[in-house]
């Protein structure tokens, strides 16, 4: 008796195996944890065996799970390739575009680019997921997503990838309006060090500065790591934590005096993200259209005078 495997359930299983954690996998997929758990359990019932065991290191694939994991990745890759080839034939009237992005580019330009894309091409189905830059590189390589807009660390020297840098933007520290530093005339970097830092995942080029303890590095800061810029703002708004952003990301909050940018100019505090795609792959028309819109928005940020205090 044959069986029919559901690609959606396979993708859910692969994500849990990749994260080794149901909560993190659910967040990556944009699902509730109970929904994800039911999906994996349904796949296990269909196959008549357990695929994942809960161990000390999280959700570990069983022997059958490890076998299925390899096959599932191949099937999902083939499905993505088929979707991409169909998109090439269909153009922008219909089709599917899967985008992965880091928390900062999502807030700075990716969200606006996606909105403009679907407004111009309402027949498109677009999937956008926020994840850590290192995970996004893996997803581009294995074909889980069409492209990523993320930190370039680890991607530029990878021959499997095609990388297009986007403009750099100067970053600043910010705090809530009632923060002890908000009214300081000339806060220093030493003043910043007295408060915890709220941030998303920090790439190696900044991580070294964070831990080096010399010169202009932010050694000594406590840290709250979050997955999204919105959550970081929530932490900063309700505590004495310090956040990091470029000016346009906080324009409305600054105008409403909810946040205050601290006038501490650190040359190393800049964004360094770009467009990451599989090497030697012809992008679909929808991917080309999205990239064109993204570059247009990024250029507008450069031209605008709002990127400084």
GROMACS .gro file of N, CA and C in nm, residues 13 51 61-74:
model
   48
   13UNK      N    1   0.846   1.916   0.968
   13UNK     CA    2   0.938   1.820   1.032
   13UNK      C    3   1.083   1.865   1.016
   51UNK      N    4   0.925   1.005   1.477
   51UNK     CA    5   1.030   1.068   1.397
   51UNK      C    6   1.125   1.152   1.483
   61UNK      N    7   1.606   1.362   1.590
   61UNK     CA    8   1.547   1.265   1.497
   61UNK      C    9   1.581   1.122   1.538
   62UNK      N   10   1.483   1.033   1.526
   62UNK     CA   11   1.507   0.891   1.547
   62UNK      C   12   1.579   0.836   1.424
   63UNK      N   13   1.605   0.705   1.424
   63UNK     CA   14   1.671   0.644   1.307
   63UNK      C   15   1.586   0.664   1.182
   64UNK      N   16   1.456   0.643   1.194
   64UNK     CA   17   1.366   0.666   1.079
   64UNK      C   18   1.362   0.815   1.047
   65UNK      N   19   1.364   0.897   1.152
   65UNK     CA   20   1.362   1.041   1.132
   65UNK      C   21   1.482   1.091   1.055
   66UNK      N   22   1.601   1.034   1.084
   66UNK     CA   23   1.722   1.075   1.012
   66UNK      C   24   1.713   1.036   0.864
   67UNK      N   25   1.658   0.917   0.838
   67UNK     CA   26   1.640   0.876   0.699
   67UNK      C   27   1.544   0.968   0.627
   68UNK      N   28   1.431   0.997   0.692
   68UNK     CA   29   1.331   1.084   0.629
   68UNK      C   30   1.385   1.225   0.611
   69UNK      N   31   1.469   1.271   0.704
   69UNK     CA   32   1.521   1.408   0.698
   69UNK      C   33   1.598   1.431   0.569
   70UNK      N   34   1.685   1.337   0.533
   70UNK     CA   35   1.760   1.351   0.409
   70UNK      C   36   1.670   1.351   0.287
   71UNK      N   37   1.574   1.258   0.285
   71UNK     CA   38   1.482   1.250   0.172
   71UNK      C   39   1.391   1.373   0.165
   72UNK      N   40   1.347   1.420   0.281
   72UNK     CA   41   1.257   1.535   0.285
   72UNK      C   42   1.325   1.660   0.230
   73UNK      N   43   1.451   1.678   0.265
   73UNK     CA   44   1.525   1.794   0.213
   73UNK      C   45   1.536   1.788   0.061
   74UNK      N   46   1.558   1.668   0.008
   74UNK     CA   47   1.567   1.652  -0.137
   74UNK      C   48   1.433   1.683  -0.202
   0.00000   0.00000   0.00000
